JSON list of C-alpha atoms in Angstrom, two decimals:
[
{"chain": "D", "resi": 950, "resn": "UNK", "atom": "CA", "xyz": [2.82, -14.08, -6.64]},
{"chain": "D", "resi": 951, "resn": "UNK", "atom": "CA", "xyz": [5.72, -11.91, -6.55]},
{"chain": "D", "resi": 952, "resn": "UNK", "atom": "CA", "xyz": [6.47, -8.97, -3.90]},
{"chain": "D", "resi": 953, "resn": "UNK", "atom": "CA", "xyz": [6.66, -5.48, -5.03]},
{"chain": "D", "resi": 954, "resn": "UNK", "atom": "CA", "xyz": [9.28, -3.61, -3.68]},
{"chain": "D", "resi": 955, "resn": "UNK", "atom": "CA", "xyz": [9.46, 0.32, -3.93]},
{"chain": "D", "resi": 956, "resn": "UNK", "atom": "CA", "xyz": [13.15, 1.58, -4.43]},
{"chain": "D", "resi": 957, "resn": "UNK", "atom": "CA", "xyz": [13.31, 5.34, -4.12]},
{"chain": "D", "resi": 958, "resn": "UNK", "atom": "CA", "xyz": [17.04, 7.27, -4.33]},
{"chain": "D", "resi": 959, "resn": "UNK", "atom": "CA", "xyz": [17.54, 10.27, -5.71]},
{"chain": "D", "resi": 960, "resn": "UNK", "atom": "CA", "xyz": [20.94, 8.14, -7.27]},
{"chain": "D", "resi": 961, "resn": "UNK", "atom": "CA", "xyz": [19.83, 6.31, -10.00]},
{"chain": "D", "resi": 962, "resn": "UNK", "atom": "CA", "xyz": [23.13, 4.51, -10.09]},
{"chain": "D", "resi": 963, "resn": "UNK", "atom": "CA", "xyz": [21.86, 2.36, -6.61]},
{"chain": "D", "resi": 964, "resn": "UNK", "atom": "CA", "xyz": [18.40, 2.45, -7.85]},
{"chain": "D", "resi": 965, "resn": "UNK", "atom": "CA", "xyz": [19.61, 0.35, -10.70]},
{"chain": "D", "resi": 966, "resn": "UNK", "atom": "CA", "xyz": [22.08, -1.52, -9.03]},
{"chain": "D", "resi": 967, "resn": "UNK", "atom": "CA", "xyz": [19.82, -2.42, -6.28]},
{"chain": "D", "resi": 968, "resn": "UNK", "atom": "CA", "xyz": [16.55, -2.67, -8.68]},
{"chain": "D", "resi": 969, "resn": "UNK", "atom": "CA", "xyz": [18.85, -5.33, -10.91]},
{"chain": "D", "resi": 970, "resn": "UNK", "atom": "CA", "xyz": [19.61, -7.25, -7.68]},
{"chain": "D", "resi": 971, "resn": "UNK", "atom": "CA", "xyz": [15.72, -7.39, -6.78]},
{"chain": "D", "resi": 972, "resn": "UNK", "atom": "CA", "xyz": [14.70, -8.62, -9.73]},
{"chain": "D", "resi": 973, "resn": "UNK", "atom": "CA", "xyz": [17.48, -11.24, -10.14]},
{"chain": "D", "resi": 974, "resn": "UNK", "atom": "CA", "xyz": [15.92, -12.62, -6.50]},
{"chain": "D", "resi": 975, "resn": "UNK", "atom": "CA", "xyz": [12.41, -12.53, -8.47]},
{"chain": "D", "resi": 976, "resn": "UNK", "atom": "CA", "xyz": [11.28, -9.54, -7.18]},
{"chain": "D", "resi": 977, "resn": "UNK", "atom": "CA", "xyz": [8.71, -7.08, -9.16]},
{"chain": "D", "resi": 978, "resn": "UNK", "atom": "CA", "xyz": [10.46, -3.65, -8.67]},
{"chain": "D", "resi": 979, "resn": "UNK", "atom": "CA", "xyz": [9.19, -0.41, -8.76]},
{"chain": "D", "resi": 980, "resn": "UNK", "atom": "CA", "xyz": [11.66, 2.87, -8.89]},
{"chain": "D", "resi": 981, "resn": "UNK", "atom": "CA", "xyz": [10.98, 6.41, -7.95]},
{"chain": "D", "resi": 982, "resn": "UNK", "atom": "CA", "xyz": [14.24, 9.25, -7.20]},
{"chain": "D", "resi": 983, "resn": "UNK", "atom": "CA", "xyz": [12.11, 11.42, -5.10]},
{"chain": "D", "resi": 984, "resn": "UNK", "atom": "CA", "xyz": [9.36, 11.37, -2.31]},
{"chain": "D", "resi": 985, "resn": "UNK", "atom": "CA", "xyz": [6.66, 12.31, -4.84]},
{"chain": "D", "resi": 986, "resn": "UNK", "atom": "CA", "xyz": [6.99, 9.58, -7.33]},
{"chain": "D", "resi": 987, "resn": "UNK", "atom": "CA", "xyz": [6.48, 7.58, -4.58]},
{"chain": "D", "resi": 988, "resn": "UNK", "atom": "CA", "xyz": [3.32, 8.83, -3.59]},
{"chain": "D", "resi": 989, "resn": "UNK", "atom": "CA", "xyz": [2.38, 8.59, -7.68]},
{"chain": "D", "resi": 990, "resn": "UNK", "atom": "CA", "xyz": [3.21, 4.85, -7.68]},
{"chain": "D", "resi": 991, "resn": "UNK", "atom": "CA", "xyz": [1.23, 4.18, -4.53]},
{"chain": "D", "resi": 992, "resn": "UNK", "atom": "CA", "xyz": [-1.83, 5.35, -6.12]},
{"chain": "D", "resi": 993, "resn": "UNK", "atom": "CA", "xyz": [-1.49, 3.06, -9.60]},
{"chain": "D", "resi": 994, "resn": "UNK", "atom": "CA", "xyz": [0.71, -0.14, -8.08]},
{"chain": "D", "resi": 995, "resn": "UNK", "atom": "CA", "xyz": [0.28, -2.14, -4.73]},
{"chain": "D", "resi": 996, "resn": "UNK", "atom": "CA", "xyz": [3.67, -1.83, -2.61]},
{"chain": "D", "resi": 997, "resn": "UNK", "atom": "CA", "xyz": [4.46, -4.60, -0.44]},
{"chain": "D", "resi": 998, "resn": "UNK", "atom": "CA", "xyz": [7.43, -3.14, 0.99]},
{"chain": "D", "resi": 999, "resn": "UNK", "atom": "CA", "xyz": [9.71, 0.28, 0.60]},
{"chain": "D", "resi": 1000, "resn": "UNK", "atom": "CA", "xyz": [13.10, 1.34, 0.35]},
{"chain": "D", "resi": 1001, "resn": "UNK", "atom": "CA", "xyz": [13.49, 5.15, 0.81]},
{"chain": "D", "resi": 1002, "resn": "UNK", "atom": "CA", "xyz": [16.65, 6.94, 0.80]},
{"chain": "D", "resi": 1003, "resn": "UNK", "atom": "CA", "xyz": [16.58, 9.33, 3.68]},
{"chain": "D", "resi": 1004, "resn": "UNK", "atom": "CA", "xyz": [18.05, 12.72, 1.52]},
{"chain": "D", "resi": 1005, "resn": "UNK", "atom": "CA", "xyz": [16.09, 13.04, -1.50]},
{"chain": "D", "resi": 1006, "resn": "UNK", "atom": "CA", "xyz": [14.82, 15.89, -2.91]},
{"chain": "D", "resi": 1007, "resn": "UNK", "atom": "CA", "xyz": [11.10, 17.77, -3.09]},
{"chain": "D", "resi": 1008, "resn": "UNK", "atom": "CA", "xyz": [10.05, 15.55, -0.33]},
{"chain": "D", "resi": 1009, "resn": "UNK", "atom": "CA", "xyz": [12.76, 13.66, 1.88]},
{"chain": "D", "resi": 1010, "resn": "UNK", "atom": "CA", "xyz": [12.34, 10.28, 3.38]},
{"chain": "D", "resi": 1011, "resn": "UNK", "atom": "CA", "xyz": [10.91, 10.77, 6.26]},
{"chain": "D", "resi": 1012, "resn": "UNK", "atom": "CA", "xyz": [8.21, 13.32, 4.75]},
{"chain": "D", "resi": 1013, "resn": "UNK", "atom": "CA", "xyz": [7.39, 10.08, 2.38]},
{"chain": "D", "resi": 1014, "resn": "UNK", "atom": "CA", "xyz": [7.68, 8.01, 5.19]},
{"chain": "D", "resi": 1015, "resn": "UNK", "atom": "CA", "xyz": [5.12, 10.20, 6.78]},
{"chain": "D", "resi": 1016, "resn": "UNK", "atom": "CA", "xyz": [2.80, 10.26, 3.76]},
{"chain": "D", "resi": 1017, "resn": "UNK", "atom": "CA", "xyz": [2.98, 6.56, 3.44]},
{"chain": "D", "resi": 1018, "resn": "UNK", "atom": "CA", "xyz": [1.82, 6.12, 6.77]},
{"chain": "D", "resi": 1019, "resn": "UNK", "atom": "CA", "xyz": [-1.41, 7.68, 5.59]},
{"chain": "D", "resi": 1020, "resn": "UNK", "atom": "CA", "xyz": [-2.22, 5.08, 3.40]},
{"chain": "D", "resi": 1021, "resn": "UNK", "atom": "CA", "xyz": [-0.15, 1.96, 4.08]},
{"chain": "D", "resi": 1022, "resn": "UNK", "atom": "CA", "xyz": [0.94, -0.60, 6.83]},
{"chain": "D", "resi": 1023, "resn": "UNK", "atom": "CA", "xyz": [3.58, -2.09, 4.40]},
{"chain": "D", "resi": 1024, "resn": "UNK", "atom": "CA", "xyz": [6.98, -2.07, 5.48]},
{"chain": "D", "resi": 1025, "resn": "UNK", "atom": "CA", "xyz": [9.45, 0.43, 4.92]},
{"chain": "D", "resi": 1026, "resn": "UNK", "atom": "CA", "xyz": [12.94, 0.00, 5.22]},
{"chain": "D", "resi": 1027, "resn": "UNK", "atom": "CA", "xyz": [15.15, 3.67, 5.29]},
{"chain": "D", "resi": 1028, "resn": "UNK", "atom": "CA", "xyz": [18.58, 4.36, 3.95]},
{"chain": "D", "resi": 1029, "resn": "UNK", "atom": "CA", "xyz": [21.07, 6.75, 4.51]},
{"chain": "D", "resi": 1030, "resn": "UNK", "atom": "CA", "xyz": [24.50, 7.74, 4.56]},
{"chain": "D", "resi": 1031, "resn": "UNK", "atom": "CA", "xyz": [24.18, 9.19, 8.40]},
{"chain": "D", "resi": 1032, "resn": "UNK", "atom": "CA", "xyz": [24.88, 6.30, 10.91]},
{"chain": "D", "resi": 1033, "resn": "UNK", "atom": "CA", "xyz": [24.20, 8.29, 14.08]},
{"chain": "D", "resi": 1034, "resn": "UNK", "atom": "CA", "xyz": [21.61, 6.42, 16.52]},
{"chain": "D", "resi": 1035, "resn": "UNK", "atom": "CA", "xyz": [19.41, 9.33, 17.19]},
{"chain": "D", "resi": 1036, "resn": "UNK", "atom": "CA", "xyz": [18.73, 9.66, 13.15]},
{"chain": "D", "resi": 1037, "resn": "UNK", "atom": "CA", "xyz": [17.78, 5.71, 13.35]},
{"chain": "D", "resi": 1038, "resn": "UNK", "atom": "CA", "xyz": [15.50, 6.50, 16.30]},
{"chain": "D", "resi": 1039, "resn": "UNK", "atom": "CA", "xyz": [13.71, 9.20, 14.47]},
{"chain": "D", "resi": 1040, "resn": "UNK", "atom": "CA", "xyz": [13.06, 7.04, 11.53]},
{"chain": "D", "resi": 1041, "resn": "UNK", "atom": "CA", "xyz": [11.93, 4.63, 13.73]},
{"chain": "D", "resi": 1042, "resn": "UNK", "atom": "CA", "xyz": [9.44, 6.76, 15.66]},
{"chain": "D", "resi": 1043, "resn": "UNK", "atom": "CA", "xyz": [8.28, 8.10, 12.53]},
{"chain": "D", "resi": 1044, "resn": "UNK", "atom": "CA", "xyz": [6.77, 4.57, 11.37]},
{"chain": "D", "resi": 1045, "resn": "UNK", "atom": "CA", "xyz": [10.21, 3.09, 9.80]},
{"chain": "D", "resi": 1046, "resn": "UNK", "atom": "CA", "xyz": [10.50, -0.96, 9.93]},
{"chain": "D", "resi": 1047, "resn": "UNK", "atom": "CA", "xyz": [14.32, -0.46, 9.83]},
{"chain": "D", "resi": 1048, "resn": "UNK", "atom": "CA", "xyz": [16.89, 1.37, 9.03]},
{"chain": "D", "resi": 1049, "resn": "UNK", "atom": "CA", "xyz": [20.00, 0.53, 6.83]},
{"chain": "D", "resi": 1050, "resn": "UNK", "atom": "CA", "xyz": [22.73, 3.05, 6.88]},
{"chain": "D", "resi": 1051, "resn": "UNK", "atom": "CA", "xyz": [25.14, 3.47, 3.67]},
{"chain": "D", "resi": 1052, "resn": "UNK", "atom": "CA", "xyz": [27.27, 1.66, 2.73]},
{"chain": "D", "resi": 1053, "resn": "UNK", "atom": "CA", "xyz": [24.92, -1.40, 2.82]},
{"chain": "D", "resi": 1054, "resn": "UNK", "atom": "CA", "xyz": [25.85, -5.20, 1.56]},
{"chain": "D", "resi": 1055, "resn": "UNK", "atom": "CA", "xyz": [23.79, -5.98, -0.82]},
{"chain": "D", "resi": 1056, "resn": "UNK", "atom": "CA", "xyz": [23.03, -9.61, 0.82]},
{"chain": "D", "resi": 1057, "resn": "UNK", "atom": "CA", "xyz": [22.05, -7.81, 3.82]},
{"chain": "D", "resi": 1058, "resn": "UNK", "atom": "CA", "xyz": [20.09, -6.02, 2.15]},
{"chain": "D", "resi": 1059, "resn": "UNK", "atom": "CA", "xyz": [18.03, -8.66, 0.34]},
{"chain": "D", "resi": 1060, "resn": "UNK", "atom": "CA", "xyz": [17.97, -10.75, 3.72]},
{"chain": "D", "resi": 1061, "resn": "UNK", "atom": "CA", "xyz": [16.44, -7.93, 5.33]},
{"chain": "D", "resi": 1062, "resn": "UNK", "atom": "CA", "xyz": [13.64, -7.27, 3.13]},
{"chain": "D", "resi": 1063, "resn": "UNK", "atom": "CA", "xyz": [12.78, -11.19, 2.94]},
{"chain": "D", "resi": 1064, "resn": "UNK", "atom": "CA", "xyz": [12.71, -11.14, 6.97]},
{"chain": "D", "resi": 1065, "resn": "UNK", "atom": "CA", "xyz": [10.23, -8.19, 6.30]},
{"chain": "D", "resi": 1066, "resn": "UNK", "atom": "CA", "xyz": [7.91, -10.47, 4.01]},
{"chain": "D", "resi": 1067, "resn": "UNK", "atom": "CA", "xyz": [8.36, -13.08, 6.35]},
{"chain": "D", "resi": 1068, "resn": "UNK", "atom": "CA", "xyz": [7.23, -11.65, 8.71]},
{"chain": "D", "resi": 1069, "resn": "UNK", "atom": "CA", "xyz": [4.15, -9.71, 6.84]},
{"chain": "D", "resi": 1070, "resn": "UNK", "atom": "CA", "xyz": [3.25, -13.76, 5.54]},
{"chain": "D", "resi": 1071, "resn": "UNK", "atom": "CA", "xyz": [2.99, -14.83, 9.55]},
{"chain": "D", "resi": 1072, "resn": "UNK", "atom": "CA", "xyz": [0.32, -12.32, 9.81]},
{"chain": "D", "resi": 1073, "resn": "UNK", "atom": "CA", "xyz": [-1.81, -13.56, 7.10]},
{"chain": "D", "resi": 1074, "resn": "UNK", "atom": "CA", "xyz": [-1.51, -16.78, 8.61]},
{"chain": "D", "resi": 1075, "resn": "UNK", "atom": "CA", "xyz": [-3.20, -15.51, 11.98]},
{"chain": "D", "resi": 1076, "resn": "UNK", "atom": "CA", "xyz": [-6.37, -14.54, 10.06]},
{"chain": "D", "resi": 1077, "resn": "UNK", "atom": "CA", "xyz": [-5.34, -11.20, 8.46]},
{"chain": "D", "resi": 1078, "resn": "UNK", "atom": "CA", "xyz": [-7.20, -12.29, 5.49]},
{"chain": "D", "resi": 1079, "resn": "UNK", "atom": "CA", "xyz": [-11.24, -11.55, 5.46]},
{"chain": "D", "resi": 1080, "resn": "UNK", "atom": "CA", "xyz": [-12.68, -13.24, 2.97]},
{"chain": "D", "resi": 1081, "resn": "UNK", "atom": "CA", "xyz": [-16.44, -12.88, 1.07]},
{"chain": "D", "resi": 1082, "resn": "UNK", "atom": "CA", "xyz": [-17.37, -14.85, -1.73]},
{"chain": "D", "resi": 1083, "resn": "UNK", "atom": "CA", "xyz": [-14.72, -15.19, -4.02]},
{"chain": "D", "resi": 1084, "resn": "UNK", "atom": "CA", "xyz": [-12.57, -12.38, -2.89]},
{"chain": "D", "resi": 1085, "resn": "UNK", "atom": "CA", "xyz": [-10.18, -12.38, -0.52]},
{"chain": "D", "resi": 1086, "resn": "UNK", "atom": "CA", "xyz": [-8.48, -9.11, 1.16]},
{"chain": "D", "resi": 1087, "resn": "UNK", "atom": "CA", "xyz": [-5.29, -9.37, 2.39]},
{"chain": "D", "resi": 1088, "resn": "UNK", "atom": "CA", "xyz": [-5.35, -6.83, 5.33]},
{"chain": "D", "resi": 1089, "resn": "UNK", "atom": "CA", "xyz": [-1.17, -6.44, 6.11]},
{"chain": "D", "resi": 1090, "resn": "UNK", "atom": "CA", "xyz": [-0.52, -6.35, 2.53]},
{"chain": "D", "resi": 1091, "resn": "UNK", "atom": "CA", "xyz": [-2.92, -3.86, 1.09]},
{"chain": "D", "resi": 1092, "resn": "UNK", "atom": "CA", "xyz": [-4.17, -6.02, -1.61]},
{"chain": "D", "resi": 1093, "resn": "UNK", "atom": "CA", "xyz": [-7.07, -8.42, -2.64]},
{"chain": "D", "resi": 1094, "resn": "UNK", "atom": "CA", "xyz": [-7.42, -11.49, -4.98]},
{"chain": "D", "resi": 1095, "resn": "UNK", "atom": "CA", "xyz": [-10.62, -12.66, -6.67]},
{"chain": "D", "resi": 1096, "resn": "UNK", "atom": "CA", "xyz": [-10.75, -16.33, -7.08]},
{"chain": "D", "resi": 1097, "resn": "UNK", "atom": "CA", "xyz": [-6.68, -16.48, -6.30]},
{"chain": "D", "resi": 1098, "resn": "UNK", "atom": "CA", "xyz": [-5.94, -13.85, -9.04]},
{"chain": "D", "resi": 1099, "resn": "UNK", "atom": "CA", "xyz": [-4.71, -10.56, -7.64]},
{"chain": "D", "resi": 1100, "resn": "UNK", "atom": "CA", "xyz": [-6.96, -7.67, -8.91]},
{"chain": "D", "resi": 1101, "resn": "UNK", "atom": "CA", "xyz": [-4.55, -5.11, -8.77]},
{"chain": "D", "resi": 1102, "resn": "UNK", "atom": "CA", "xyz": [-6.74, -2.38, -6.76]},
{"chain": "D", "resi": 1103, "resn": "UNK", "atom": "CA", "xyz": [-5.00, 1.37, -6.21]},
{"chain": "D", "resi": 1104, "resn": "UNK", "atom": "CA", "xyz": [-4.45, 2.09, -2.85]},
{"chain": "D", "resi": 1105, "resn": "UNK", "atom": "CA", "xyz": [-8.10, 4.46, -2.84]},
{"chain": "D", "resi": 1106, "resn": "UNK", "atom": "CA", "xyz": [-9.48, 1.08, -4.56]},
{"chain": "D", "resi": 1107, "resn": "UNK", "atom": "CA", "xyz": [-8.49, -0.78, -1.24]},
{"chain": "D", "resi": 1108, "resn": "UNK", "atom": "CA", "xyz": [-9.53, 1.09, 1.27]},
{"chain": "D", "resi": 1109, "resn": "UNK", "atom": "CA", "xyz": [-13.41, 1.69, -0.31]},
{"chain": "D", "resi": 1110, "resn": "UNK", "atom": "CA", "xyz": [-13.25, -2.00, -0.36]},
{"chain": "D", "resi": 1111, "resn": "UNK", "atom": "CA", "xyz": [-12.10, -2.22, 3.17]},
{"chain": "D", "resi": 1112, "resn": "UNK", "atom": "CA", "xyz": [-14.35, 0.04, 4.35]},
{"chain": "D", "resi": 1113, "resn": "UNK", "atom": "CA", "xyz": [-17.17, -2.20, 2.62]},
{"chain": "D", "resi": 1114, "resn": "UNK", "atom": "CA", "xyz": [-16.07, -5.10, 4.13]},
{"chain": "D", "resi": 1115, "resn": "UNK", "atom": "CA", "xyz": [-15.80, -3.42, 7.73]},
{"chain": "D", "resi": 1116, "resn": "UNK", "atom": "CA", "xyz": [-19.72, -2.60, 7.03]},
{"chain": "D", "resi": 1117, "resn": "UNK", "atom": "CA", "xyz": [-20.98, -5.80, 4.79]},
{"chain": "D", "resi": 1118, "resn": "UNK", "atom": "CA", "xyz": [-24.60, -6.19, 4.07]},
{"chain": "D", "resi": 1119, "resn": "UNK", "atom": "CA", "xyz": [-24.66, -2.04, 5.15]},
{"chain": "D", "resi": 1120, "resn": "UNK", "atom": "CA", "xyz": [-25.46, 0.96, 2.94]},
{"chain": "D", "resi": 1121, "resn": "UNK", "atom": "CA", "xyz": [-23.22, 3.35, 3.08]},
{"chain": "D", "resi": 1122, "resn": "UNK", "atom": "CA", "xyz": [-23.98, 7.15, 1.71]},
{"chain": "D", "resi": 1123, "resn": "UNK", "atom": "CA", "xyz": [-21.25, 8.62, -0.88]},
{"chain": "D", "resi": 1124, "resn": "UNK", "atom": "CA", "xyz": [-20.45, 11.09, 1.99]},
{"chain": "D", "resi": 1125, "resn": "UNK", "atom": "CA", "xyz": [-19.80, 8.18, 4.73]},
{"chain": "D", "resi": 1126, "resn": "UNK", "atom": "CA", "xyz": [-17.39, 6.52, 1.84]},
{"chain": "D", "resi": 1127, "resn": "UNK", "atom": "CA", "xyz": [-15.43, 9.66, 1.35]},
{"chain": "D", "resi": 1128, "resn": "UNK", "atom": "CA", "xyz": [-15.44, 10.51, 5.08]},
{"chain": "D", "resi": 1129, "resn": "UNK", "atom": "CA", "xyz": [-13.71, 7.01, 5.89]},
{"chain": "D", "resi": 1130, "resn": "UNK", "atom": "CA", "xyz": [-11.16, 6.83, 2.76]},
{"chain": "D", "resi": 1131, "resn": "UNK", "atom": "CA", "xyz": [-10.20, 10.53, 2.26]},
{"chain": "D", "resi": 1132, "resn": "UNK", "atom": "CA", "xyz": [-10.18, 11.08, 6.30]},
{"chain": "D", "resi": 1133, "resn": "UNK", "atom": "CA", "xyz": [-12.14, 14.87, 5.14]},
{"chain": "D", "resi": 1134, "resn": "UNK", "atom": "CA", "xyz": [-15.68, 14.60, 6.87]},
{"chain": "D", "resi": 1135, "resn": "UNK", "atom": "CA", "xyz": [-16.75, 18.03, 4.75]},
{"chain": "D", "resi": 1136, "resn": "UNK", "atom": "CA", "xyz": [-16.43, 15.91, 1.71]},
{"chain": "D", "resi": 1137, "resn": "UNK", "atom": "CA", "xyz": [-15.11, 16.83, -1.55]},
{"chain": "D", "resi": 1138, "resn": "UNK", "atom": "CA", "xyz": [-16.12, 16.03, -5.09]},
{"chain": "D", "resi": 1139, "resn": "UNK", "atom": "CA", "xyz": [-17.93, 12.97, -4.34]},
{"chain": "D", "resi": 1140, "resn": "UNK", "atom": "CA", "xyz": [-18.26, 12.15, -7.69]},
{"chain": "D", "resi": 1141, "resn": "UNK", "atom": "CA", "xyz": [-14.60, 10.70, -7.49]},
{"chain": "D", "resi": 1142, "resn": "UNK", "atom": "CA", "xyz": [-16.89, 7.99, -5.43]},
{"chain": "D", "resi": 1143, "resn": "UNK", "atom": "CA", "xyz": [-18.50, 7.23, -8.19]},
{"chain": "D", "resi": 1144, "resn": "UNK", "atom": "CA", "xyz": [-15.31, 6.15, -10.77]},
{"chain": "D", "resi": 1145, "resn": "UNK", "atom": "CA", "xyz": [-13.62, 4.47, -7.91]},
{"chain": "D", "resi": 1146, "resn": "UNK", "atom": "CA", "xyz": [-16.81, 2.44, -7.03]},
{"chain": "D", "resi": 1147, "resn": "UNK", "atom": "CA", "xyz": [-16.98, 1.70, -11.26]},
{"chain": "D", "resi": 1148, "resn": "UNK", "atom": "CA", "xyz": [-13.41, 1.09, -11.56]},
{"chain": "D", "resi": 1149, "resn": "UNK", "atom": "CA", "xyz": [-13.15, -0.99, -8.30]},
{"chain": "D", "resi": 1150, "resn": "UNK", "atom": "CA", "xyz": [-15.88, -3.42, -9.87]},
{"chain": "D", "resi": 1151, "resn": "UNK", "atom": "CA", "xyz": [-14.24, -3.82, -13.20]},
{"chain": "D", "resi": 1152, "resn": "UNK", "atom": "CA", "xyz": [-11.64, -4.93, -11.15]},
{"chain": "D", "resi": 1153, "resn": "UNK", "atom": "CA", "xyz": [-13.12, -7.49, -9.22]},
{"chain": "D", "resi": 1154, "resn": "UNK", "atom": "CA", "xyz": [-14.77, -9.08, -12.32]},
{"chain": "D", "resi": 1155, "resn": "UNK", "atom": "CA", "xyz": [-17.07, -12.11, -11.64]},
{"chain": "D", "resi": 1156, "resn": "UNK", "atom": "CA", "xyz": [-17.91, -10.48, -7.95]},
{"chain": "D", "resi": 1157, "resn": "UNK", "atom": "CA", "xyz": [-18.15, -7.15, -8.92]},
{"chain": "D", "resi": 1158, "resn": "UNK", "atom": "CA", "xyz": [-22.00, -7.43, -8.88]},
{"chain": "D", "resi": 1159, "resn": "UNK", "atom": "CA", "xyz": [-21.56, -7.43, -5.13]},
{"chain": "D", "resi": 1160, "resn": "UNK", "atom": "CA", "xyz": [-21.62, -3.65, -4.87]},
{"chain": "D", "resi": 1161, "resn": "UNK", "atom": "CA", "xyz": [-25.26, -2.81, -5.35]},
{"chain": "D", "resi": 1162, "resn": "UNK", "atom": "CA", "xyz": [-26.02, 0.90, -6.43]},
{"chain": "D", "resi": 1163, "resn": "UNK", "atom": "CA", "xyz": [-28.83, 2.03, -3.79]},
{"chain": "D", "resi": 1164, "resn": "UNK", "atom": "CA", "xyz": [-30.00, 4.61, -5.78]},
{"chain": "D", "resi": 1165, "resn": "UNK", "atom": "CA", "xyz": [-30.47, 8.03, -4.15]},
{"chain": "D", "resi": 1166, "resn": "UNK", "atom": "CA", "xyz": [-28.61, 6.85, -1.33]},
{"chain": "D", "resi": 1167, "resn": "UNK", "atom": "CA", "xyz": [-25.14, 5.52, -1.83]},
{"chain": "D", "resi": 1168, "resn": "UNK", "atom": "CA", "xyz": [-23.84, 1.42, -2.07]},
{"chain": "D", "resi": 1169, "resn": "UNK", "atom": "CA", "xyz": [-23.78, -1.57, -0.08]},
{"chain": "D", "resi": 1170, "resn": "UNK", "atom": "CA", "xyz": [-21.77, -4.13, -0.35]},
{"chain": "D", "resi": 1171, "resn": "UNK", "atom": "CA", "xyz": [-23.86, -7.65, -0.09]},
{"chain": "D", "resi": 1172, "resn": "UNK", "atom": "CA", "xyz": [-22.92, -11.54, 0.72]},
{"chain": "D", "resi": 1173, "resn": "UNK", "atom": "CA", "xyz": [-21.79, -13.85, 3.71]},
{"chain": "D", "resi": 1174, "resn": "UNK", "atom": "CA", "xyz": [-17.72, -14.59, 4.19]}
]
């Protein structure tokens, strides 16, 4: 399957030019020109690795960087037109895989994001992958497959099913779900717990019937893996 890479400038001129570069290499691209969109796309498309332009506006870089931390281990690869080291270390505290500064090759480029999925591939290969009946969840890369076909989860998607996974064969109240994904232990609508479990088993089709509804109490996921 392809990777997804994340470009997000607010210069739609590199967007494109790097976006038509991507894709040429068989990449699936997704663009964004500010921090926001990104956080929009996380929620609807599974990222396997970002490219944020440090000076954007409404939310910079490393703000997104920040937020994507929340929510993601993928990599994330910053650029930016200021070349001094103590910028590069600040990105790189912040959560940053690495830092590119403008202007950029565009082979460099490329080869650095491949060494990125390279390296996110070698730890698959050391057992990032948990696996239960026919689905398989790809830890590092924030995604799961049923039967070898991606099922294209949203990021909140993910993590309920993580958190089932983590606590297999366990039921698990509506309030212990939200507490876990949304990181808010007062608990908010919980009835948003109730589309994301429905949606979540449309998406995992055939095993969907692996999330059993305990009724008055919450869901549990059930089977051996």
């Amino acid at each position: 399957m392809p990777y997804r890479v994340l470009i997000a400038d607010d210069d739609k001129e590199i967007v494109e030019i790097i976006s038509d570069a991507l894709t040429d290499e068989g990449f699936f691209v997704s663009r964004a020109y500010n921090g926001s969109q990104v956080l929009d796309l996380m929620q609807s498309e599974k990222i396997d690795i970002f490219v944020l332009d440090i000076m954007m506006p409404e939310m910079d870089g490393l703000e997104t960087l920040n937020q994507i931390r929340k929510d993601s281990d993928a990599p994330v690869l910053i650029l930016s037109a200021k070349s001094r080291d103590i910028d590069k270390v600040i990105a790189l505290k912040m959560g940053a895989d690495d830092y590119v500064a403008k202007p950029f090759s565009m082979d460099e480029l490329i080869a650095r994001i491949n060494a990125h999925l390279r390296r996110e591939q070698k730890r698959e290969r050391k057992g990032d992958v948990l696996h239960l009946g026919n689905i398989e969840l790809y830890q590092s890369k924030w995604w799961a497959a049923v039967n070898g076909v991606p099922a294209d989860l949203s990021t909140k998607e993910f993590q309920i099913l993580s958190y089932f996974f983590a606590n297999k064969n366990r039921v698990l109240t509506r309030e212990q779900i939200y507490s876990a994904v949304w990181n808010d232990r007062y608990g908010g609508d919980l009835n948003t717990i109730t589309v994301h479990i429905k949606n979540l088993r449309s998406k995992l089709g055939s095993e969907g019937h692996r999330i059993k509804t305990i009724w008055g109490i919450g869901y549990k996921l059930e089977g051996d893996g």
